[in-house]
Every structure is written in structure tokens, then in C-alpha cells.
mmCIF file of C-alpha atoms and ligand atoms in Angstrom:
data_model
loop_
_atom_site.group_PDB
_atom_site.id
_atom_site.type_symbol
_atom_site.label_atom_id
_atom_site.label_comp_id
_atom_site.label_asym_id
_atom_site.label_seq_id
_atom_site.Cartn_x
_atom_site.Cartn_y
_atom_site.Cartn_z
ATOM 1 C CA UNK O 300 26.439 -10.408 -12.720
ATOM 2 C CA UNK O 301 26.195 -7.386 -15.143
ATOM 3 C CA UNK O 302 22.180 -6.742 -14.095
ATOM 4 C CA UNK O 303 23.931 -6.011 -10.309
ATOM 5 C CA UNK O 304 26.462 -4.196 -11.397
ATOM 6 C CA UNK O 305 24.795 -1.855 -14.073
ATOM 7 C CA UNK O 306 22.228 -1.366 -11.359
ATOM 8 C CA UNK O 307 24.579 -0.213 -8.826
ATOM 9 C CA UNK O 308 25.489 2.337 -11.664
ATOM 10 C CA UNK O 309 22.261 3.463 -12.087
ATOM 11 C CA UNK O 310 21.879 3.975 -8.409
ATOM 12 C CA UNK O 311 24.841 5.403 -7.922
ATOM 13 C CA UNK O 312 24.037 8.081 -10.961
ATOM 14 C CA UNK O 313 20.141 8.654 -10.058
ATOM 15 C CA UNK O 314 20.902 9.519 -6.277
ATOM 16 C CA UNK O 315 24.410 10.285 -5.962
ATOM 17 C CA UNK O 316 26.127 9.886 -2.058
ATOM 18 C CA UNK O 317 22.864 11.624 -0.090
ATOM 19 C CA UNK O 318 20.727 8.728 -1.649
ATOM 20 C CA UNK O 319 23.174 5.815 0.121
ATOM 21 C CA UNK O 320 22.112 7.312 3.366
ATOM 22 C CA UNK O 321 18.695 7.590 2.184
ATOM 23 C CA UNK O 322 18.491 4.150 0.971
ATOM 24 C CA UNK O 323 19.970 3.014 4.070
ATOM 25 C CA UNK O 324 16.730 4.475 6.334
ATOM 26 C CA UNK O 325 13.517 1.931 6.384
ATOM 27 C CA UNK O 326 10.679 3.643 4.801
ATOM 28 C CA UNK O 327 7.319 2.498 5.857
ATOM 29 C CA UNK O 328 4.864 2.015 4.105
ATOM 30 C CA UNK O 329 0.866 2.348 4.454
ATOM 31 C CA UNK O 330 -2.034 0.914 2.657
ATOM 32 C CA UNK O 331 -5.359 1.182 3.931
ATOM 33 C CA UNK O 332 -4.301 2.157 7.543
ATOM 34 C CA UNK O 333 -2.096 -0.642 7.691
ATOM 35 C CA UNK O 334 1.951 -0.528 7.524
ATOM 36 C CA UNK O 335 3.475 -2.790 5.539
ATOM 37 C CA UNK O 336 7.455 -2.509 5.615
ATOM 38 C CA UNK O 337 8.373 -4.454 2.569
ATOM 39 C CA UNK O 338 7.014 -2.151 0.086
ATOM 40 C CA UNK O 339 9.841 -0.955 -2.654
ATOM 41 C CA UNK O 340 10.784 2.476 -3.200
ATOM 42 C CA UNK O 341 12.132 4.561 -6.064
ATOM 43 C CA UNK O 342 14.781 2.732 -6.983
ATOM 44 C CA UNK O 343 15.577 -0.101 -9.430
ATOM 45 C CA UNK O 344 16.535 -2.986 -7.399
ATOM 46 C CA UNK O 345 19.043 -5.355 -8.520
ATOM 47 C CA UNK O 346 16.996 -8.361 -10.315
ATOM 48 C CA UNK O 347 17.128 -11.031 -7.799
ATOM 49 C CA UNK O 348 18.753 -13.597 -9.880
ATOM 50 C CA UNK O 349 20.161 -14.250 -13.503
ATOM 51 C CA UNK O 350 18.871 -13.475 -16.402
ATOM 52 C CA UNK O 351 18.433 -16.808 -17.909
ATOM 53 C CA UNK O 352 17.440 -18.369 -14.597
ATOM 54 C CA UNK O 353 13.714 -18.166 -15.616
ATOM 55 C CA UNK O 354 14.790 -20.210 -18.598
ATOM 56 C CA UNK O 355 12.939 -22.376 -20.335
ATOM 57 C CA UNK O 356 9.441 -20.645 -19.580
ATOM 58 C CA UNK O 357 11.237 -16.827 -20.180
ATOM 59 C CA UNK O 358 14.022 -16.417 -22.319
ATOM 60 C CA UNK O 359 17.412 -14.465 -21.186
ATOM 61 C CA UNK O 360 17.065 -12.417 -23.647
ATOM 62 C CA UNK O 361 13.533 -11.542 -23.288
ATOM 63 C CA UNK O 362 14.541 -10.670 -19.296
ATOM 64 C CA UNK O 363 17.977 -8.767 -20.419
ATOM 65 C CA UNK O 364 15.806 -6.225 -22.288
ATOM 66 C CA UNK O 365 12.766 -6.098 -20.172
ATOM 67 C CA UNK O 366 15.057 -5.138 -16.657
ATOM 68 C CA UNK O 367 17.536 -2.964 -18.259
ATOM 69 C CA UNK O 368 15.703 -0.902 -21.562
ATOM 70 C CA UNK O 369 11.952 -0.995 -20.135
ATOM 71 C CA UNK O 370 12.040 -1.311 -16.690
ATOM 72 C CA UNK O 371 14.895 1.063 -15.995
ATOM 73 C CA UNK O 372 13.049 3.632 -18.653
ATOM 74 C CA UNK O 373 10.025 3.744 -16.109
ATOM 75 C CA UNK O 374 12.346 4.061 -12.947
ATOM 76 C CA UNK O 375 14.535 6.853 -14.603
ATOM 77 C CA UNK O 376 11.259 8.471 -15.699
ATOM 78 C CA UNK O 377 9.267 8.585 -12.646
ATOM 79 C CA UNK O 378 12.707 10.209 -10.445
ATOM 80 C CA UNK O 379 12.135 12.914 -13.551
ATOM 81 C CA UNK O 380 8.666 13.619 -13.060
ATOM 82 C CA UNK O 381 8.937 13.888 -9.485
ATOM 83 C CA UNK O 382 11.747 16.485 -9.495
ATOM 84 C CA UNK O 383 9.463 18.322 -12.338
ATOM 85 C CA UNK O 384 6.366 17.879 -9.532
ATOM 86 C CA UNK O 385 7.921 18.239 -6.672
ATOM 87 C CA UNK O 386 7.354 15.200 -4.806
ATOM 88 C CA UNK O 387 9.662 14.869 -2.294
ATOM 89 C CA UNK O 388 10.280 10.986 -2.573
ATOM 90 C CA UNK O 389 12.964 10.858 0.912
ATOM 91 C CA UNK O 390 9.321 11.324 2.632
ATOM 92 C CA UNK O 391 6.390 10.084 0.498
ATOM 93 C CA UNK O 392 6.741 6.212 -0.410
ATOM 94 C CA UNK O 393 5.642 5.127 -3.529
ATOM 95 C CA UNK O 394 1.939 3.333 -2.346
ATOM 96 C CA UNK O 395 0.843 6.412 -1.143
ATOM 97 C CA UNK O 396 2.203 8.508 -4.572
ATOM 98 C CA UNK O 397 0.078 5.421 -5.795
ATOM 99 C CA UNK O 398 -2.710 6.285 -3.613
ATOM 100 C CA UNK O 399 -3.084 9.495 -5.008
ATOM 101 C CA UNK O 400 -2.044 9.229 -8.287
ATOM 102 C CA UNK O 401 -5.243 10.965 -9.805
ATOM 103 C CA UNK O 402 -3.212 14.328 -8.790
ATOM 104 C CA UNK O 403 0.040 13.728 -10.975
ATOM 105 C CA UNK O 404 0.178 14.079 -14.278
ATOM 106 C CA UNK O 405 0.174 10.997 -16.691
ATOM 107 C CA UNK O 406 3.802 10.885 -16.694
ATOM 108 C CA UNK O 407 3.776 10.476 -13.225
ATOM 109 C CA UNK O 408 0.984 7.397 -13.527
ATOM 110 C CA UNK O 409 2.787 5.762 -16.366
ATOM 111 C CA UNK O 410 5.349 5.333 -14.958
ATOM 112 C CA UNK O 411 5.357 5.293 -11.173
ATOM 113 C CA UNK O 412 3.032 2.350 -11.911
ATOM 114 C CA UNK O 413 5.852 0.832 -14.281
ATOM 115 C CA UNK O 414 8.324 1.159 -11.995
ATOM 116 C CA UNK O 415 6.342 -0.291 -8.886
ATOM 117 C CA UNK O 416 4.598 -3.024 -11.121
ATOM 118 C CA UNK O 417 8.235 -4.145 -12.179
ATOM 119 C CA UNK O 418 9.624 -4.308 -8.742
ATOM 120 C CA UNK O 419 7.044 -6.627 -7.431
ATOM 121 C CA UNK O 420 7.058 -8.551 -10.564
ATOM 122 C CA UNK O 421 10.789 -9.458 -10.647
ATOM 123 C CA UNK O 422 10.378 -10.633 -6.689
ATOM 124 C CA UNK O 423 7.526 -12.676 -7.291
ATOM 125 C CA UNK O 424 8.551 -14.902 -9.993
ATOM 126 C CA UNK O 425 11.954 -17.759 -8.945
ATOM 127 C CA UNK O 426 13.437 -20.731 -10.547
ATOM 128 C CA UNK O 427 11.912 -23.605 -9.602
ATOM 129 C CA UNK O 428 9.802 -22.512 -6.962
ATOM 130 C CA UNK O 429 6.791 -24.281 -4.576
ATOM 131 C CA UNK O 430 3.991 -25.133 -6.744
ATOM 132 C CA UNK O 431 1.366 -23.880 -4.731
ATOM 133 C CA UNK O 432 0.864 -21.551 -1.696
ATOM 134 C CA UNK O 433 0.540 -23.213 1.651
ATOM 135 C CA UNK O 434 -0.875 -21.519 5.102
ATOM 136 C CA UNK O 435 -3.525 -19.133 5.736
ATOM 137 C CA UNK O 436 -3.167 -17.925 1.595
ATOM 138 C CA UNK O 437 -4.003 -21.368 0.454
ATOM 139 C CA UNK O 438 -6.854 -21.590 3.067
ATOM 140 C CA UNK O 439 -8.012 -17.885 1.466
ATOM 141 C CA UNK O 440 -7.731 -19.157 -1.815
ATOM 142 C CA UNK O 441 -9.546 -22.467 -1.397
ATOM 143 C CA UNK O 442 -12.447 -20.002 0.638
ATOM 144 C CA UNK O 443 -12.594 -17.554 -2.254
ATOM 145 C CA UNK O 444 -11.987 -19.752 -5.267
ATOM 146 C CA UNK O 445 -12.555 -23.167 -4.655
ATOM 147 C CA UNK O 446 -9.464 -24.560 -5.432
ATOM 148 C CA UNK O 447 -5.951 -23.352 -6.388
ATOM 149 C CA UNK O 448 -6.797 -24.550 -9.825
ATOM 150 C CA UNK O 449 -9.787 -22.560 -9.996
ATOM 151 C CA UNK O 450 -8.247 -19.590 -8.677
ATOM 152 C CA UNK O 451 -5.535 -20.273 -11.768
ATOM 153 C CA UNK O 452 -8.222 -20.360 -14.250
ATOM 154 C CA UNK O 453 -9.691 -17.025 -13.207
ATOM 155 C CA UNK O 454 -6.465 -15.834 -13.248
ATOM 156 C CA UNK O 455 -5.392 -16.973 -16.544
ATOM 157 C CA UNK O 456 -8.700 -15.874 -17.746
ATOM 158 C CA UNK O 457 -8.331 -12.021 -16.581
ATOM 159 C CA UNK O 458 -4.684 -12.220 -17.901
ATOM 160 C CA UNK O 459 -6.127 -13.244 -21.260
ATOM 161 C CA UNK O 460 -8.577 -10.854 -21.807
ATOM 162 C CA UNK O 461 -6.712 -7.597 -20.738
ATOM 163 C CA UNK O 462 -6.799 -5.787 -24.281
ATOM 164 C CA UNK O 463 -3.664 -4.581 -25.304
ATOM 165 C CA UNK O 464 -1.086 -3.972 -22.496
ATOM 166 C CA UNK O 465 -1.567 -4.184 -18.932
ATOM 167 C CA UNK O 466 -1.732 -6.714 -16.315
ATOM 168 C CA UNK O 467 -3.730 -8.984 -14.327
ATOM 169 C CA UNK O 468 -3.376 -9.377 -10.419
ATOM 170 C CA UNK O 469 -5.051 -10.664 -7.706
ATOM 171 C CA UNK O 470 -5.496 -8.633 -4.827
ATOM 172 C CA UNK O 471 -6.462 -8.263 -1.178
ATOM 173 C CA UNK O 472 -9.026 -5.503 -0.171
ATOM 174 C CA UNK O 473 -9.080 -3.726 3.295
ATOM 175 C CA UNK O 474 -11.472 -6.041 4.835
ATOM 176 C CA UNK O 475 -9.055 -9.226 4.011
ATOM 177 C CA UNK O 476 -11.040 -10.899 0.948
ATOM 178 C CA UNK O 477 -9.190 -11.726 -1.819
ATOM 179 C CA UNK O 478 -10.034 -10.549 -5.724
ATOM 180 C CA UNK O 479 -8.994 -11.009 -9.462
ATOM 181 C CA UNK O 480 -8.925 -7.920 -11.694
ATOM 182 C CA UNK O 481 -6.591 -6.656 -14.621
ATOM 183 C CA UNK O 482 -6.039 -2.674 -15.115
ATOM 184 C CA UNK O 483 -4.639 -1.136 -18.450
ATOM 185 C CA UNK O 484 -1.191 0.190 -19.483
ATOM 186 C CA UNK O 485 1.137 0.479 -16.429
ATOM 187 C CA UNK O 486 -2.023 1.478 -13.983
ATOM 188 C CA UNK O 487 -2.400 -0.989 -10.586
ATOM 189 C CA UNK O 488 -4.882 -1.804 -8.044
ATOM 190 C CA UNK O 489 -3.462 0.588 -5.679
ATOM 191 C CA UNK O 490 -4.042 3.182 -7.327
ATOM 192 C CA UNK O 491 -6.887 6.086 -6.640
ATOM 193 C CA UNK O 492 -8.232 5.869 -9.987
ATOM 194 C CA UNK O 493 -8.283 2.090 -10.687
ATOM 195 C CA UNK O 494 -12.018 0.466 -10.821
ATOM 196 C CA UNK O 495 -10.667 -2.200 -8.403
ATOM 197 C CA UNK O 496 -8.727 -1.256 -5.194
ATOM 198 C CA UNK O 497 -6.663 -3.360 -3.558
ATOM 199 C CA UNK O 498 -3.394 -4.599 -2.030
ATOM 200 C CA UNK O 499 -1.209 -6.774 -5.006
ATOM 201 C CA UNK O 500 -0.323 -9.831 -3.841
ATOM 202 C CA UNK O 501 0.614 -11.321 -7.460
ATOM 203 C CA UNK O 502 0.654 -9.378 -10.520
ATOM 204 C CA UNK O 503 1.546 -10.996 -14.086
ATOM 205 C CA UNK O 504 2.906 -8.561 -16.862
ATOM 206 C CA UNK O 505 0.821 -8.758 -20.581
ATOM 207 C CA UNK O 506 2.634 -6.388 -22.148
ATOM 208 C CA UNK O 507 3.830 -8.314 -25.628
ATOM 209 C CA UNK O 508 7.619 -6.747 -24.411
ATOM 210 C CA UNK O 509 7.087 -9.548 -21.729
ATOM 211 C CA UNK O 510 6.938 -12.316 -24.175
ATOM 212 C CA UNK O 511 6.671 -11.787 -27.509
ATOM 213 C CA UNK O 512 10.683 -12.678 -28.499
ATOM 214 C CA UNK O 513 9.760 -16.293 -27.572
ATOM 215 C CA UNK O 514 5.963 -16.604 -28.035
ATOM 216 C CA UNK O 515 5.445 -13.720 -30.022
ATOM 217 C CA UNK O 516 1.426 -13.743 -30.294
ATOM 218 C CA UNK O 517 0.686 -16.740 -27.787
ATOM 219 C CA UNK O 518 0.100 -14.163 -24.752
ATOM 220 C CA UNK O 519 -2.130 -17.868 -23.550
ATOM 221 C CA UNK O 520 1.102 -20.287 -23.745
ATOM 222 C CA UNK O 521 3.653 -17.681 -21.896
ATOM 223 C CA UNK O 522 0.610 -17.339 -19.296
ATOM 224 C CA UNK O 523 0.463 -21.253 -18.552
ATOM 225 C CA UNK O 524 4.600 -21.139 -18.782
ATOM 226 C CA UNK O 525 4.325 -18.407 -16.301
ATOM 227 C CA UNK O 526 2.993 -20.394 -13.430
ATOM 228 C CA UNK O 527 6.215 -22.525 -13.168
ATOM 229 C CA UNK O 528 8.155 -19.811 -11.907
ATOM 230 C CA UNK O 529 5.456 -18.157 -9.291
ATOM 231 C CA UNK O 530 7.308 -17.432 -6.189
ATOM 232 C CA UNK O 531 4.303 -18.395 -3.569
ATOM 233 C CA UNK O 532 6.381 -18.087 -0.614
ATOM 234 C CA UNK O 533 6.579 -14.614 -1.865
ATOM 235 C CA UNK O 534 2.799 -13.990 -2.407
ATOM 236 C CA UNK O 535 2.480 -15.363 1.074
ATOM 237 C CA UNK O 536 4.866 -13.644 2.679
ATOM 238 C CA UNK O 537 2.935 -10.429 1.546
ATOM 239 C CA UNK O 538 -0.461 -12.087 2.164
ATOM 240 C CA UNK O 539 0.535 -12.585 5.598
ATOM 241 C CA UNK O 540 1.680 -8.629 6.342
ATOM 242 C CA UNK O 541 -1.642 -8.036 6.942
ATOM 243 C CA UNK O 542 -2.682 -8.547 10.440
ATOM 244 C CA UNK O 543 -6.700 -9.393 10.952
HETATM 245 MN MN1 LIG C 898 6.913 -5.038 -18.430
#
């Protein structure tokens, strides 16, 4: 598939041979005191399946440019601004850049958000996947929501209502209770500056690059498409990292 390929070209070209070794080495990863190993790193990942494989409810096309012009752009761009700052990304994993973001500059927050936001994003959405979460995250749900529906409204709801580009997510917070917010632009819940902190567990992209080649200004009817394609093993999978 040409996404695989032109990604192992852009790996190949960002790190060169000392980042295959690199890549090779697990990096941990912490949030809140707690170490969570499946966390991404600095790197565009190859998107785990085709680009029309989202199809009907997002558009080849619409994936095409979003993983290989926008996405890509924030990946290449955060690797720039952490040479120009500095960070020495073969020891500092992206959560905790995250975690203190409020030192970078906004280079740094655009687009180490973008890059993280994108990664999660890509993993958590299949083709034809469960329709609802089962386990200890439907239990949470049901507890802190009602009902998966209600939790889906809410959801919708903050998705809606983010002005202009950003994203809504629902999160977990240190103590284990589970929360809807949206933040602005490419900012995310794990981040030192956002008004609601948290651990992402699902995050859906509002940017109009996410869906405006097929729904142009229905941001409401690619939301409801959306939930077709929500990968809850996924969300539960991450859910579940946390021990309490
Ligand atoms: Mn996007």
C-alpha cells in the first residue's frame, strides 16, 4: 500500500540508520505516575489500514490527504522544533513533552499535539468494528453516563460545539473517573495547559480538513457517521492500562 511505503520513506529520511535502532528500543511511557507502554512516539506510523477502508462514513480521498499532507506536516514539524529546542526525543517520550508543554514554544504545542492527536486517532477508528465497548469500560461508562447512548450524546454534543478546529475526547483522570471535554486547535487533555487533564481514551478530530470533502459544513452528520468506525476494543484496551 503506498501510505506504508511512503511512510517507510519518511522514516527512513527523518531518522536515518541510528533511528532503526532507536525505534527498535520500547520507550515507556508515564502519565500521572503510571506507565503505560503503548503510548506512540515521534514518528508517523504507517496508517493501520487502507485508505478507503473507512469508506462509506470517510472518503479515501478525504483520508489520502489528511495522513500524508496534514498529518505528516505536524510530525515533520514537531522533529524540527525539537532539534531547534533541544529536546532530546531518544529519552523524553512524547506524554511527558505533552506534560510540559507550557515550556515549548507554540510550534512545539501545535504540533506535538498534531502529531500525537493523529496517531491515536488513526488507531482508534476500524472498518466495521464492535458497536459498543464491553468489560470494565462499558461498566465505567454505564456508572458515569448512564448508558452508552448517553455517553454518545455528550459526546456528540462536545464534538459539536468545539468552535472552529479542535477536538472532543473523553478522558480518564488520575483517580480512574471518566470525563468529556473538547480543547482548541491541535491542544489535548494531556497537556499542562489544557483546562481539563486527563488520559485520552477516544479523541474525534473537528477540524473541517477531517470532513469537509464529503460533508463539507455538516461537522453533525460526519460526527454520527463517525461512530460506525470506533475501534472500542481499542479504547478498552487503553482503558484497561490503568491498574486501580
Ligand atoms: Mn486532523
Amino acid at each position: 500500500m503506498s501510505s506504508s511505503s511512503n511512510s517507510r520513506r519518511q522514516f527512513i529520511k527523518q531518522t536515518g540508520k541510528a533511528g532503526i535502532a532507536m525505534a527498535s528500543m520500547p520507550i515507556i511511557h508515564t502519565f500521572g505516575g503510571l506507565q503505560l507502554s503503548q503510548e506512540v512516539n515521534y514518528i508517523q506510523q504507517p496508517l493501520p489500514y487502507a485508505f478507503n477502508a473507512l469508506e462509506p462514513f470517510i472518503d479515501a480521498m478525504t483520508m489520502d490527504i489528511h495522513y500524508t499532507k496534514h498529518a505528516a506536516g505536524y510530525t515533520k514539524n514537531l522533529n524540527d522544533a525539537c532539534v531547534a529546542e533541544s529536546v532530546d526525543i531518544k529519552s523524553k517520550s512524547i506524554t511527558s513533552l505533552l506534560e510540559s508543554i507550557s515550556k515549548y514554544s507554540t510550534k512545539m504545542r501545535n504540533n506535538a499535539g498534531g502529531h500525537y492527536n493523529h496517531e491515536l486517532f488513526w488507531q482508534l477508528m476500524k472498518p466495521a468494528p464492535a458497536t459498543s465497548p464491553t468489560g470494565a469500560l462499558a461498566d465505567a461508562i454505564n456508572k458515569s453516563f448512564g448508558s452508552l447512548d448517553n455517553f454518545k450524546t455528550a459526546f456528540s454534543d462536545a464534538a459539536k460545539t468545539r468552535f472552529g478546529s479542535g477536538w472532543a475526547w473523553l478522558i480518564v483522570k488520575e483517580k480512574g473517573q471518566l470525563a468529556i471535554c473538547s480543547t482548541p486547535n491541535q491542544d489535548n487533555p494531556v497537556m499542562d495547559i489544557a483546562e481539563t487533564k486527563g488520559y485520552p481514551l477516544l479523541g474525534l478530530d473537528v477540524w473541517e480538513h477531517a470532513y469537509y470533502l464529503k460533508y463539507q459544513n455538516k461537522r453533525p452528520d460526519y460526527i454520527n457517521a463517525w461512530w460506525n468506525l470506533v475501534n472500542w476494543k481499542f479504547v478498552e484496551d487503553r482503558y484497561n492500562a490503568f491498574k486501580f
